[in-house]
XYZ file of C-alpha atoms in Angstrom:
654
model
C -29.186 8.353 -19.018
C -29.987 5.977 -16.144
C -27.450 6.118 -13.328
C -26.982 3.330 -10.820
C -24.556 5.261 -8.567
C -24.583 8.886 -7.425
C -21.105 9.412 -8.854
C -19.851 11.784 -11.545
C -16.896 10.920 -13.787
C -14.740 14.009 -14.431
C -12.439 14.100 -17.479
C -10.267 16.898 -18.855
C -9.031 16.510 -22.434
C -7.426 18.204 -25.397
C -6.996 16.872 -28.924
C -7.355 13.200 -28.003
C -10.657 12.429 -29.702
C -9.852 8.809 -30.620
C -8.652 7.938 -27.125
C -11.525 9.862 -25.539
C -14.001 7.793 -27.553
C -12.422 4.575 -26.264
C -12.483 5.931 -22.693
C -16.171 6.925 -22.832
C -17.235 3.607 -24.333
C -15.467 1.753 -21.485
C -17.373 3.897 -18.957
C -20.812 3.407 -20.551
C -21.650 0.079 -18.783
C -21.103 1.750 -15.388
C -24.054 4.094 -16.091
C -22.510 7.061 -14.314
C -22.886 10.787 -14.833
C -19.951 11.841 -17.063
C -18.658 15.347 -17.765
C -15.839 16.034 -20.245
C -14.079 19.388 -19.966
C -12.394 20.410 -23.238
C -9.365 22.664 -22.690
C -9.012 23.797 -26.313
C -9.244 20.878 -28.755
C -8.992 21.454 -32.501
C -9.988 17.882 -33.490
C -13.494 16.323 -33.343
C -13.577 16.055 -29.533
C -16.973 17.786 -29.294
C -18.466 15.335 -31.794
C -17.166 12.407 -29.718
C -18.736 13.904 -26.554
C -22.084 14.278 -28.318
C -22.006 10.804 -29.894
C -21.376 9.194 -26.516
C -24.279 11.155 -24.972
C -22.276 12.621 -22.083
C -22.112 16.200 -20.856
C -19.444 18.561 -22.165
C -17.971 21.863 -20.988
C -15.231 24.232 -22.150
C -12.377 25.642 -20.112
C -9.783 28.171 -21.247
C -6.413 26.534 -20.601
C -4.372 28.450 -17.986
C -1.181 26.343 -17.822
C -2.579 24.897 -14.624
C -3.840 21.316 -14.380
C -5.437 21.855 -10.982
C -7.490 24.762 -12.281
C -8.867 22.557 -15.071
C -9.493 19.621 -12.722
C -11.292 21.809 -10.186
C -13.479 23.277 -12.940
C -14.422 19.726 -13.950
C -15.305 18.971 -10.308
C -17.542 22.053 -10.270
C -19.343 20.742 -13.371
C -20.058 17.367 -11.736
C -23.677 16.516 -10.992
C -22.791 14.700 -7.759
C -20.384 15.421 -4.894
C -18.788 11.971 -5.206
C -16.453 11.997 -8.194
C -14.302 9.530 -10.129
C -11.503 11.242 -12.071
C -10.348 9.592 -15.311
C -7.943 10.736 -18.041
C -8.943 10.553 -21.686
C -6.003 8.222 -22.494
C -7.228 5.710 -19.889
C -9.932 3.074 -20.059
C -11.476 0.256 -18.040
C -11.970 -3.310 -19.207
C -15.650 -4.036 -19.876
C -15.444 -7.339 -17.982
C -14.323 -5.476 -14.825
C -17.406 -3.272 -14.601
C -19.227 -5.341 -11.952
C -16.152 -5.344 -9.712
C -15.636 -1.596 -10.231
C -19.241 -0.810 -9.244
C -19.009 -3.007 -6.137
C -15.712 -1.442 -5.055
C -16.995 2.112 -5.550
C -20.184 1.310 -3.618
C -18.238 -0.220 -0.733
C -15.827 2.716 -0.555
C -18.575 5.356 -0.512
C -20.558 3.506 2.149
C -17.680 2.651 4.511
C -14.910 5.247 4.109
C -14.663 8.531 5.964
C -15.114 10.808 2.946
C -13.749 13.827 4.793
C -10.286 12.221 4.803
C -10.264 9.265 2.398
C -9.552 8.966 -1.313
C -9.944 5.778 -3.327
C -6.861 4.581 -5.174
C -6.296 1.884 -7.779
C -3.457 0.623 -9.928
C -2.741 1.884 -13.429
C -1.378 -0.470 -16.084
C 0.911 1.492 -18.430
C 1.573 0.280 -21.949
C 5.232 0.597 -22.934
C 6.495 1.627 -26.356
C 7.203 -2.041 -27.196
C 3.596 -2.999 -26.424
C 4.246 -4.630 -23.037
C 2.348 -3.656 -19.900
C 3.800 -2.499 -16.610
C 2.009 -1.760 -13.344
C 2.612 1.835 -12.269
C 4.918 2.326 -9.289
C 2.228 4.223 -7.400
C -1.575 3.830 -7.355
C -3.586 6.699 -8.837
C -5.818 8.686 -6.442
C -9.136 9.170 -8.214
C -12.287 8.566 -6.107
C -13.324 11.165 -3.509
C -15.897 13.761 -2.486
C -15.537 17.272 -3.907
C -17.120 18.571 -0.687
C -13.914 17.710 1.140
C -11.228 17.577 -1.570
C -9.854 19.791 -4.320
C -6.799 19.716 -6.566
C -3.530 21.536 -5.865
C -0.383 21.878 -8.009
C -0.098 23.276 -11.511
C 1.464 20.024 -12.742
C 1.332 16.516 -11.216
C -1.768 17.815 -9.498
C -3.152 15.898 -6.526
C -6.504 15.831 -4.690
C -5.940 17.107 -1.149
C -8.301 17.843 1.765
C -9.769 21.341 1.748
C -9.225 21.342 5.510
C -5.441 21.496 5.750
C -5.530 20.081 9.278
C -6.733 16.721 7.938
C -4.193 14.182 6.695
C -5.267 12.387 3.513
C -5.856 8.645 3.840
C -5.470 6.516 0.689
C -7.770 3.489 0.473
C -6.862 0.869 -2.175
C -9.648 -0.389 -4.453
C -9.499 -3.831 -6.099
C -9.568 -2.839 -9.776
C -7.261 -1.167 -12.277
C -7.291 1.186 -15.252
C -5.348 0.886 -18.527
C -3.219 3.739 -19.877
C -1.256 4.233 -23.096
C -0.222 7.887 -22.881
C 3.530 7.208 -23.040
C 3.817 4.855 -26.021
C 4.684 7.590 -28.553
C 8.212 8.778 -27.720
C 7.820 12.098 -29.509
C 4.617 12.891 -27.611
C 6.315 11.632 -24.460
C 9.171 14.123 -24.848
C 6.748 16.950 -25.648
C 4.772 16.278 -22.466
C 7.978 16.212 -20.444
C 9.067 19.592 -21.845
C 5.584 21.030 -21.234
C 5.609 19.842 -17.625
C 9.107 21.228 -17.064
C 8.023 24.671 -18.248
C 4.904 24.515 -16.064
C 7.013 23.611 -13.043
C 9.379 26.495 -13.764
C 6.408 28.824 -14.046
C 4.859 27.509 -10.817
C 8.099 28.185 -8.948
C 8.616 31.598 -10.517
C 11.732 30.502 -12.416
C 12.362 32.009 -15.896
C 12.276 29.721 -18.964
C 15.999 30.248 -19.467
C 16.505 28.090 -16.394
C 15.224 25.068 -18.344
C 18.896 24.132 -18.809
C 19.858 24.785 -15.184
C 21.314 21.487 -13.852
C 19.746 21.846 -10.405
C 16.277 22.369 -11.905
C 16.749 19.450 -14.297
C 17.856 17.188 -11.417
C 14.855 18.217 -9.307
C 12.443 17.511 -12.163
C 14.062 14.106 -12.777
C 13.662 13.200 -9.102
C 10.024 14.299 -9.163
C 9.280 12.051 -12.122
C 11.079 9.141 -10.462
C 9.150 9.608 -7.218
C 5.829 9.556 -9.070
C 6.735 6.339 -10.897
C 7.350 7.900 -14.342
C 10.714 6.276 -14.879
C 11.193 7.089 -18.553
C 10.460 10.753 -17.942
C 12.939 10.634 -15.048
C 15.580 9.084 -17.299
C 15.076 11.802 -19.911
C 15.791 14.543 -17.391
C 18.606 12.743 -15.601
C 20.410 12.589 -18.958
C 19.797 16.287 -19.523
C 20.985 17.050 -16.002
C 24.389 15.405 -16.436
C 24.866 17.041 -19.840
C 24.515 20.453 -18.181
C 26.145 19.701 -14.817
C 29.438 21.555 -14.388
C 30.458 20.597 -10.853
C 30.504 17.205 -9.186
C 30.918 18.887 -5.798
C 27.363 20.237 -5.715
C 25.591 19.182 -2.507
C 22.780 17.523 -4.467
C 25.060 15.587 -6.840
C 25.192 12.301 -4.891
C 21.411 12.232 -4.456
C 20.915 12.950 -8.143
C 23.406 10.259 -9.152
C 21.650 7.775 -6.884
C 18.310 8.507 -8.569
C 19.887 8.197 -12.028
C 21.499 4.843 -11.213
C 18.280 3.525 -9.645
C 16.302 4.501 -12.742
C 18.805 2.874 -15.098
C 18.719 -0.335 -13.036
C 14.895 -0.378 -12.886
C 14.737 0.039 -16.675
C 17.505 -2.609 -17.078
C 19.755 -0.207 -18.989
C 22.926 -1.698 -17.531
C 25.122 -0.872 -20.545
C 24.295 2.808 -20.178
C 24.840 2.597 -16.421
C 28.247 0.941 -16.846
C 29.377 3.595 -19.331
C 28.188 6.283 -16.930
C 30.259 4.837 -14.082
C 33.281 4.415 -16.344
C 32.992 8.061 -17.385
C 32.827 9.398 -13.843
C 34.972 6.824 -12.056
C 34.434 5.642 -8.473
C 33.071 8.975 -7.242
C 30.460 7.593 -4.884
C 30.472 8.876 -1.343
C 27.561 7.096 0.291
C 26.301 3.563 0.890
C 23.381 3.748 -1.536
C 25.526 4.754 -4.508
C 28.255 2.253 -3.677
C 25.643 -0.500 -3.506
C 24.056 0.547 -6.818
C 27.520 0.707 -8.399
C 28.170 -2.831 -7.182
C 24.930 -4.055 -8.777
C 25.813 -2.484 -12.103
C 29.359 -3.896 -12.198
C 28.009 -7.314 -11.124
C 25.621 -7.305 -14.071
C 28.587 -6.452 -16.330
C 30.525 -9.367 -14.744
C 33.208 -6.947 -13.560
C 33.358 -8.632 -10.197
C 36.526 -7.081 -8.769
C 35.052 -3.597 -9.134
C 31.720 -4.855 -7.811
C 33.392 -6.300 -4.693
C 35.137 -2.994 -3.971
C 31.824 -1.142 -4.261
C 29.885 -3.577 -2.026
C 32.672 -3.576 0.593
C 32.606 0.227 0.640
C 28.806 0.124 1.060
C 29.225 -1.945 4.241
C 31.551 0.700 5.702
C 28.586 3.080 6.032
C 25.649 2.936 8.441
C 23.321 5.586 7.018
C 21.960 4.156 3.769
C 18.594 5.512 2.671
C 17.634 1.859 2.106
C 19.192 0.427 5.262
C 19.762 -3.100 3.926
C 22.057 -1.732 1.199
C 24.843 -1.266 3.717
C 24.054 -4.435 5.655
C 22.324 -7.636 4.516
C 21.904 -6.802 0.801
C 25.550 -5.836 0.366
C 26.669 -8.951 2.287
C 24.416 -11.143 0.140
C 25.858 -9.719 -3.087
C 29.408 -10.273 -1.827
C 28.414 -13.855 -1.026
C 26.935 -14.299 -4.510
C 30.142 -13.099 -6.165
C 32.250 -15.398 -3.972
C 30.002 -18.318 -4.934
C 30.353 -17.493 -8.646
C 34.114 -17.480 -8.157
C 33.794 -20.872 -6.351
C 35.244 -19.411 -3.172
C 32.706 -21.224 -1.011
C 34.253 -20.488 2.382
C 34.089 -16.757 1.663
C 30.557 -17.133 0.301
C 29.532 -18.827 3.542
C 31.051 -15.992 5.617
C 29.084 -13.331 3.745
C 25.845 -15.330 3.521
C 25.858 -15.847 7.284
C 25.671 -12.054 7.661
C 22.939 -11.628 5.046
C 19.861 -12.544 7.074
C 17.192 -14.907 5.809
C 18.137 -14.485 2.151
C 21.688 -15.487 3.001
C 20.549 -18.523 4.975
C 18.468 -19.626 1.997
C 21.566 -19.278 -0.190
C 23.488 -21.475 2.274
C 20.765 -24.119 1.956
C 21.208 -24.126 -1.836
C 24.969 -24.481 -1.411
C 24.369 -27.479 0.828
C 22.370 -29.133 -1.932
C 24.941 -28.385 -4.626
C 28.190 -29.133 -2.799
C 29.336 -31.870 -0.427
C 31.604 -29.628 1.638
C 32.408 -30.045 5.320
C 31.989 -26.364 6.119
C 28.353 -26.551 4.974
C 27.335 -29.131 7.533
C 23.869 -28.220 8.762
C 23.779 -26.733 12.233
C 20.749 -27.020 14.477
C 19.477 -24.478 16.960
C 16.950 -24.671 19.773
C 14.449 -21.787 20.038
C 12.065 -21.442 22.987
C 9.097 -19.116 23.442
C 8.524 -19.126 27.199
C 5.036 -18.004 28.166
C 3.320 -18.086 31.520
C 1.194 -21.126 30.617
C 3.139 -22.902 27.846
C 6.601 -23.156 26.306
C 6.838 -23.431 22.523
C 9.913 -25.384 21.481
C 11.235 -25.293 17.896
C 14.359 -26.896 16.400
C 15.634 -24.825 13.467
C 18.421 -25.304 10.974
C 20.798 -22.438 10.167
C 18.561 -21.287 7.325
C 15.562 -20.954 9.636
C 13.740 -24.049 8.433
C 11.709 -25.832 11.118
C 12.969 -29.344 11.858
C 10.592 -30.081 14.724
C 8.338 -28.306 17.215
C 6.252 -29.066 20.256
C 4.403 -27.293 23.099
C 5.133 -27.940 26.782
C 2.831 -26.980 29.654
C 4.354 -24.370 31.942
C 2.793 -24.468 35.419
C 5.765 -23.643 37.631
C 5.287 -21.889 40.980
C 8.128 -19.358 40.704
C 11.006 -18.322 38.468
C 13.537 -20.604 40.146
C 11.364 -23.492 39.007
C 11.155 -21.826 35.567
C 14.928 -22.066 35.242
C 14.871 -25.739 36.199
C 12.153 -26.373 33.618
C 14.245 -24.615 30.961
C 17.250 -26.797 31.768
C 15.082 -29.914 31.657
C 13.675 -28.846 28.262
C 17.127 -28.175 26.785
C 18.881 -31.248 28.247
C 17.799 -33.772 25.519
C 19.572 -31.608 22.916
C 22.910 -31.277 24.744
C 25.814 -31.660 22.263
C 23.367 -31.549 19.324
C 22.683 -27.811 19.035
C 24.888 -24.867 18.044
C 22.987 -22.282 20.087
C 19.877 -21.468 22.133
C 17.474 -18.598 21.397
C 14.875 -17.723 24.026
C 12.041 -15.204 24.028
C 10.333 -14.878 27.380
C 7.705 -12.873 29.265
C 8.775 -10.138 31.652
C 11.306 -7.315 31.606
C 14.427 -8.509 29.811
C 17.794 -6.780 29.515
C 18.863 -8.650 26.398
C 22.474 -7.347 26.108
C 23.081 -8.389 29.739
C 21.158 -11.669 29.336
C 19.089 -10.918 32.423
C 15.372 -11.336 33.204
C 13.941 -9.019 35.877
C 11.090 -10.620 37.818
C 9.017 -8.885 40.486
C 8.360 -11.206 43.435
C 6.745 -9.929 46.649
C 7.369 -6.288 45.702
C 11.048 -6.966 45.033
C 12.731 -7.066 41.642
C 15.037 -10.085 41.321
C 17.558 -10.383 38.473
C 17.948 -13.811 36.896
C 21.118 -14.099 34.702
C 19.555 -16.680 32.371
C 22.094 -16.300 29.568
C 25.086 -16.820 31.875
C 23.495 -19.799 33.611
C 22.527 -21.627 30.411
C 25.801 -20.852 28.607
C 27.765 -22.318 31.512
C 25.515 -25.377 31.619
C 25.306 -26.251 27.888
C 28.514 -24.655 26.515
C 26.767 -22.989 23.514
C 25.845 -19.344 22.758
C 22.557 -18.237 24.345
C 20.440 -15.183 23.518
C 17.438 -14.119 25.581
C 14.911 -11.445 24.568
C 11.525 -10.197 25.743
C 8.805 -12.071 23.840
C 7.098 -8.989 22.373
C 10.391 -7.376 21.348
C 11.466 -10.642 19.738
C 8.146 -10.732 17.872
C 8.834 -7.247 16.496
C 12.304 -8.304 15.351
C 10.837 -11.377 13.651
C 8.078 -9.399 11.928
C 10.561 -6.701 10.872
C 12.977 -9.199 9.344
C 10.544 -11.657 7.771
C 6.919 -10.604 8.247
C 4.418 -7.771 8.174
C 6.916 -5.086 9.284
C 9.475 -5.741 6.552
C 10.359 -2.321 5.136
C 8.469 -0.391 7.847
C 10.120 2.214 10.087
C 7.521 3.244 12.693
C 5.304 0.525 14.119
C 4.269 -1.394 17.196
C 3.670 -5.088 17.885
C 1.109 -6.053 20.517
C 1.066 -9.686 21.618
C -2.109 -11.041 23.194
C -1.375 -13.897 25.572
C -1.672 -14.546 29.278
C -0.782 -10.860 29.653
C -0.282 -8.161 27.004
C 3.150 -7.658 25.483
C 4.282 -4.693 23.458
C 7.277 -3.528 21.467
C 7.897 -0.293 19.610
C 9.925 0.478 16.489
C 10.817 4.111 15.818
C 12.849 5.212 12.790
C 13.577 1.587 11.954
C 15.066 0.756 15.361
C 13.697 -1.167 18.335
C 12.873 1.417 21.022
C 13.623 0.020 24.479
C 13.663 3.094 26.720
C 16.209 4.178 29.299
C 15.885 0.974 31.364
C 14.856 -1.521 28.639
C 11.239 -1.397 29.915
C 9.508 0.423 27.025
C 6.492 -1.458 25.706
C 5.349 -3.032 28.984
C 1.689 -2.653 28.029
C 0.461 -4.982 30.776
C 1.200 -2.218 33.283
C -0.869 0.385 31.462
C -4.168 1.226 33.139
C -7.532 1.513 31.405
C -10.823 1.930 33.282
C -9.064 1.322 36.635
C -7.623 -2.018 35.493
C -4.183 -3.122 34.424
C -4.298 -4.152 30.759
C -2.484 -7.375 31.631
C -5.753 -8.350 33.293
C -8.457 -6.746 31.132
C -6.849 -7.686 27.787
C -5.586 -11.154 28.704
C -6.290 -13.355 25.684
C -6.025 -16.488 27.825
C -8.660 -15.148 30.213
C -10.940 -14.211 27.307
C -10.696 -17.718 25.832
C -11.480 -19.263 29.247
C -14.645 -17.159 29.458
C -15.666 -18.057 25.889
C -15.072 -21.732 26.629
C -17.485 -21.594 29.574
C -20.156 -19.650 27.683
C -20.317 -21.910 24.624
C -19.750 -25.098 26.686
C -17.199 -26.275 24.168
C -15.587 -29.691 24.009
C -12.321 -29.860 26.002
C -10.313 -30.919 22.963
C -11.507 -28.042 20.769
C -8.879 -25.832 19.137
C -8.751 -22.113 19.918
C -9.695 -21.315 16.323
C -12.849 -23.455 16.423
C -13.716 -22.121 19.882
C -13.508 -18.544 18.590
C -15.697 -19.405 15.590
C -18.342 -20.952 17.870
C -18.177 -17.915 20.169
C -18.927 -15.539 17.304
C -22.168 -17.434 16.668
C -23.201 -17.225 20.339
C -24.893 -13.882 21.271
C -23.463 -13.756 24.808
C -19.949 -14.763 23.727
C -20.089 -12.435 20.726
C -20.941 -9.538 23.033
C -17.866 -10.374 25.107
C -15.685 -10.348 21.969
C -17.174 -6.961 20.988
C -16.300 -5.516 24.410
C -12.765 -6.963 24.213
C -12.216 -5.488 20.737
C -13.352 -2.053 21.974
C -10.870 -2.207 24.878
C -8.152 -3.122 22.397
C -9.170 -0.256 20.087
C -8.848 2.184 23.010
C -5.333 0.859 23.618
C -4.383 1.349 19.958
C -5.717 4.907 20.055
C -3.577 5.698 23.100
C -0.477 4.251 21.445
C -1.119 6.014 18.127
C -1.572 9.330 19.944
C 1.890 8.917 21.457
C 3.929 7.587 18.532
C 2.166 8.449 15.205
C 2.779 5.000 13.717
C 2.395 3.620 10.193
C 1.405 0.098 11.217
C 0.137 -1.798 14.257
C 0.656 -5.563 14.328
C -1.424 -7.847 16.545
C 0.408 -11.013 17.557
C -0.200 -14.026 19.765
C -2.878 -16.645 19.147
C -5.717 -14.103 18.950
C -3.699 -12.103 16.444
C -4.528 -14.785 13.871
C -8.292 -14.275 14.282
C -9.022 -12.014 11.307
C -12.567 -11.392 12.519
C -11.172 -9.870 15.710
C -8.697 -7.741 13.734
C -11.528 -6.398 11.559
C -13.658 -5.667 14.638
C -10.802 -3.767 16.274
C -10.122 -1.825 13.073
C -13.800 -0.876 12.746
C -14.008 0.295 16.361
C -10.730 2.184 16.043
C -12.037 4.022 12.970
C -15.214 4.943 14.840
C -13.199 6.273 17.796
C -10.940 8.388 15.555
C -13.521 9.566 13.005
C -13.328 13.173 14.213
C -9.695 13.156 15.333
C -6.771 14.555 13.281
C -4.750 11.363 13.659
C -3.140 9.283 10.932
C -4.963 5.976 10.366
C -2.335 3.227 10.783
C -2.709 -0.182 9.216
C -3.920 -2.738 11.769
C -2.759 -6.197 10.681
C -2.161 -9.677 12.126
C 1.378 -10.885 12.736
C 2.426 -12.559 9.502
C 4.537 -15.083 11.393
C 1.678 -15.841 13.766
C 2.600 -16.982 17.246
C 6.071 -17.988 16.020
C 7.139 -14.358 15.463
C 9.015 -14.287 18.772
C 10.769 -17.578 17.958
C 12.120 -16.194 14.674
C 13.059 -12.858 16.236
C 15.074 -14.499 19.004
C 16.675 -16.855 16.459
C 17.721 -13.868 14.315
C 19.242 -12.197 17.366
C 21.230 -15.354 18.103
C 22.624 -15.541 14.556
C 23.397 -11.815 14.641
C 25.258 -12.221 17.940
C 27.286 -15.103 16.483
C 28.180 -12.975 13.435
């Protein structure tokens, strides 16, 4: 059999001859080495293996999926393996894409730490298809990985000091192993017994409520919702005490699963049977959703209000913006528009969008559109944006900023705001420098002396509207967290590349400011005997590129960067800059162990630069036991700070 890739496909199977035949036929166009390990079939599995001209092997089943998987890996011809189940198959028309993706992964990924993942499309009992909640981890090198876990086995690094890195691949596999409900239940019972055995728990414990709850949670966490539902039902049938410490967590998982599977009737009956027993924000919020779906709005309102009385929801928005939005939705349904407005105003961007829809539907005085002025004050320009209360941009412009000192900066700010006196409901400012946002003060170092400028107080007194001021990088993080690439993240950093280098840090979902509000002042970090505010200045880099390529004065930064990449001397400068930036990211990652790093500012939109930095970062960390964070551009571009400051203003106004 001619093979175009040095990859072995490893399959374990038992009594699934028909599905195995379909699987092997879908693999044939890939021309890979294939080994099928039979764990005790009594059907014509061996005939199917022979007819498809692939290699076969036998393994005595040991109630241990990892043992069978690892035996299949040992039978592989090549170290690089693709693991497939016999009830899965690939579409023939996807073969070219699959080969290209596998080739790219094996040539670029660090095989000592990386596994290739792809989505699995599961066929439901009614014939519909649903994308699995989690990608499957299937492509890796057996030199560095092996399977662990008797059930729900997973490929993990042989070197336990290495943290596994999942790399998504742009193809998917089809799966129909859960369409037969009887087989589905049998597999669930088999897996339960294997888990009991793995943990040294006797079979009699198969009706123990704690064990049943744990198994249900495990299935939910791995995206097998129907299996989870099966065991959640069994759990409550055997549960004897609602005071168990794990009860609230189990109930939360059960309610989430019922909602995800749209079984609202069952969920409502469950709540009616147990009453309002919830004791945390997550369960109160889920209860509110269920009663809302049943149009039992009074009970839903009680649940959502109770959710907002907590501050420790597992999904933070459930006790803040999501709960407020649902309360607003109920008020709107009940045509209590003033109350709807109150709740929507506290519900973030989604709430502001709901207000916009109300404005279109109703001619009510309280929905008169308010306008806000947002300013991003840099050291060379000021970006000015007029926003409505929903966050839509009404107008924007850029003003040159060439003042001599900060006293002149204040005068320029007043001059910029003056045309909008009596027209705006508030002013949001993000600005360079060290900012104490709660105090509304900017700290500027002039001639070795730190001078405090009470910007918020000065502008509030002058224009008689609320004013919020925030450091530009911290505002960018807030904007990206609320609306951009950090939505849903908990540990990340935003680096803004401008005249200097700004930084802001988010730890455990909160903006980290430090003891004196100075955390994230990257410009004052030193690398190779230079302050980073100098060596990583994006403005300075663009000036140098402009001179090298002799560009037209009216050229945009984007076109200038594209021309520079085609110029050997300018390209070398960009390479050096990206290496300096990669060193910075390594230093930051070593300190904070982040999930994501966002690059903002004008250069943050240059995807070529982002890719260069990512490549150099990977080279620097190839032999280091550090987690590989995602390195991405700011989704909101150079307006991230504008939106972050605007959000802070609305939050302050309540």
